[in-house]
């Protein structure tokens, strides 16, 4: 048995290293003094300084943050209310609406980008922050909805009944009992949604306007033209933000258990 | 408890949003695919099947075939790499399972675009790979791997592998391992026990992984874009091109409808085979 | 004990096609300890939920103190419940759990604190106020759930199999404590259980439920010694139900297994074969097959029935131990 258990571990290790290698290289070369990525020219923060000085990028970062904050808040409200409401109503439309609402995370992103582009121009909406927020909210809703739904299913129904029994009105019971108990699910769903929105490229490219750039769009356009240490630095910034959000999200999830 | 009709209010935003921003656009996409392209710009509401006929033009048919081939190649590789990974992971101790899950979170949730950028650094002429190989004296000249078909395959496999791993893992994790022991006890060889018990019980995870990798791999145009240059063209690339440069939206819509149908077909098969509604391991 | 506090009048309730309550009526007196006894699915929990207001009956009325409360929402009723799984709020301390009902009624903070302390003392958990429910044992959670309900001094306290999850020893102890508490507070208790021993030990009156109807309502003594129906006889006393001829007509008799005689010089007119012998819970059980084909069970404390499986024996019962019941 002994040497049989070793091989799988080596396999897991090797694949893991390959999975992380590109990420580590990206981060590593963002601190490279030299402009040529395969030559190590010593440690430097100059590419980050350059980023700080770039007005366009600052604007893109600002846009990305606003976009992620707005769409994750909007989807939190819609998704939570929806999940709570759906758990209480008996209706045939329920299953259908639930199915349709999860389509955005089931189909390839490009189709979503395409349909939003076509639909928004049909509606005559001005392309820019508005269309970005609408599109991102749509694909963020399922994350929150599913997290809250799972939590509600796991929640003991008699807790709410106990509150009603002790004199709480339905609204009071919701705010005293249900909301605090689903809060971790909402929070981790929101962080996930924020991360998804913050680093989305495909959908953003289609629904953004000529004047509105987000950080990932900036990176994509730069990447097409070649490799520069600036992209490394930019990617590192996005990675750090995403990883931080993921970390928070999983911390909250763990606490909930 | 008494029925509270007021609770309806809470689902209204979700209903409205879902109908207007999910169902609406999808229905419009289908309608658009039967419309005619206007002379200069925009669409005319004239019914036509031309957009679908156009898919059968040799150049697009070839793209579809190439996309399918790439999707197929990538998916096979993803299964070969990801299935053992998920399977081995499920056999780890619970402490290591948690650690491995945490380590998978970053590749799973961070943008594929950013993760792929590292491959440009590796593949490019005189990049990391070349430097290592040439430094070790294995190759003499740069391999020029960037902007080639293999680079795109590597990119696809790399971008989508985490989905397969998590799908397989979550179904292998739920598996009752004593069944495998029982099969072995009843005289099955390790191979036979694997094929008749393990594979059968982890099939939902494997299939869910296929759903999450096969169709997306036809749409991830940016992988073909940044790792394949203009040498590899996917269905996704054509859709993107038709939307931005070609301005032939009805054709892009028709292509999307075909991709949608393929997605639904694969998900349908998945549901039929596994008898479940939700995809394994998505959450 | 004469005044009727809670009146259930011809209550019917269906879930889909299943009729769970088929028109039940019951008057419960002030300060009474009444137990709804029945196996799972007999409708006892639904009855309780209707009294609490968590379900609305399809027809019939619930009267509390003469007032019709059938359609009153649960939070407006002067009735509290101890839930089967305790339903303690996991995100609140013990004190916050117990004080929740008072807080909603806007009782001043200091009063809440002292009332909570008193309630915790009553259930013998003083000093546990700052603990979280997850830090308590099953028995302690049970006590908190009781404290949370009684702190509000409800007119009626509903208890849904509150001791079901506890081990036997703790259950016995809690039975005594609950009974003591009920006497001390003078609150009307409506108690649900499927355990006939528990019902007999604690109740002033027992309501035996079966498939949505009340089979019999009576004191433990009445229900045990003079069961009305074969169901009650079987459920409460593990009685044998035997059909025989008496004065030229077929009657159904209930005879408890400890009263079945074997090879007794008197009262043993029947011949039977010993099918099975087993020992459980301090009792020896012998299964006999009568010549009519009916099987009956005889039981004794200890192991002193001297028969072997396959043997033919004489059996019967003292006529005063046989109760005529409805089929």
GROMACS .gro file of N, CA and C in nm, chain B residues 1-2 4, chain C residues 54 56 73:
model
   18
  258UNK      N    1  -4.885   2.777   0.844
  258UNK     CA    2  -4.891   2.923   0.857
  258UNK      C    3  -4.985   2.981   0.752
  259UNK      N    4  -5.044   3.090   0.784
  259UNK     CA    5  -5.136   3.152   0.688
  259UNK      C    6  -5.059   3.198   0.567
  261UNK      N    7  -4.921   3.438   0.317
  261UNK     CA    8  -4.902   3.582   0.317
  261UNK      C    9  -4.885   3.627   0.174
  594UNK      N   10  -4.981   2.805   1.377
  594UNK     CA   11  -4.886   2.784   1.268
  594UNK      C   12  -4.953   2.714   1.149
  596UNK      N   13  -5.370   2.676   0.974
  596UNK     CA   14  -5.509   2.716   0.986
  596UNK      C   15  -5.597   2.596   0.950
  613UNK      N   16  -5.323   3.537   1.409
  613UNK     CA   17  -5.186   3.501   1.373
  613UNK      C   18  -5.109   3.453   1.496
   0.00000   0.00000   0.00000
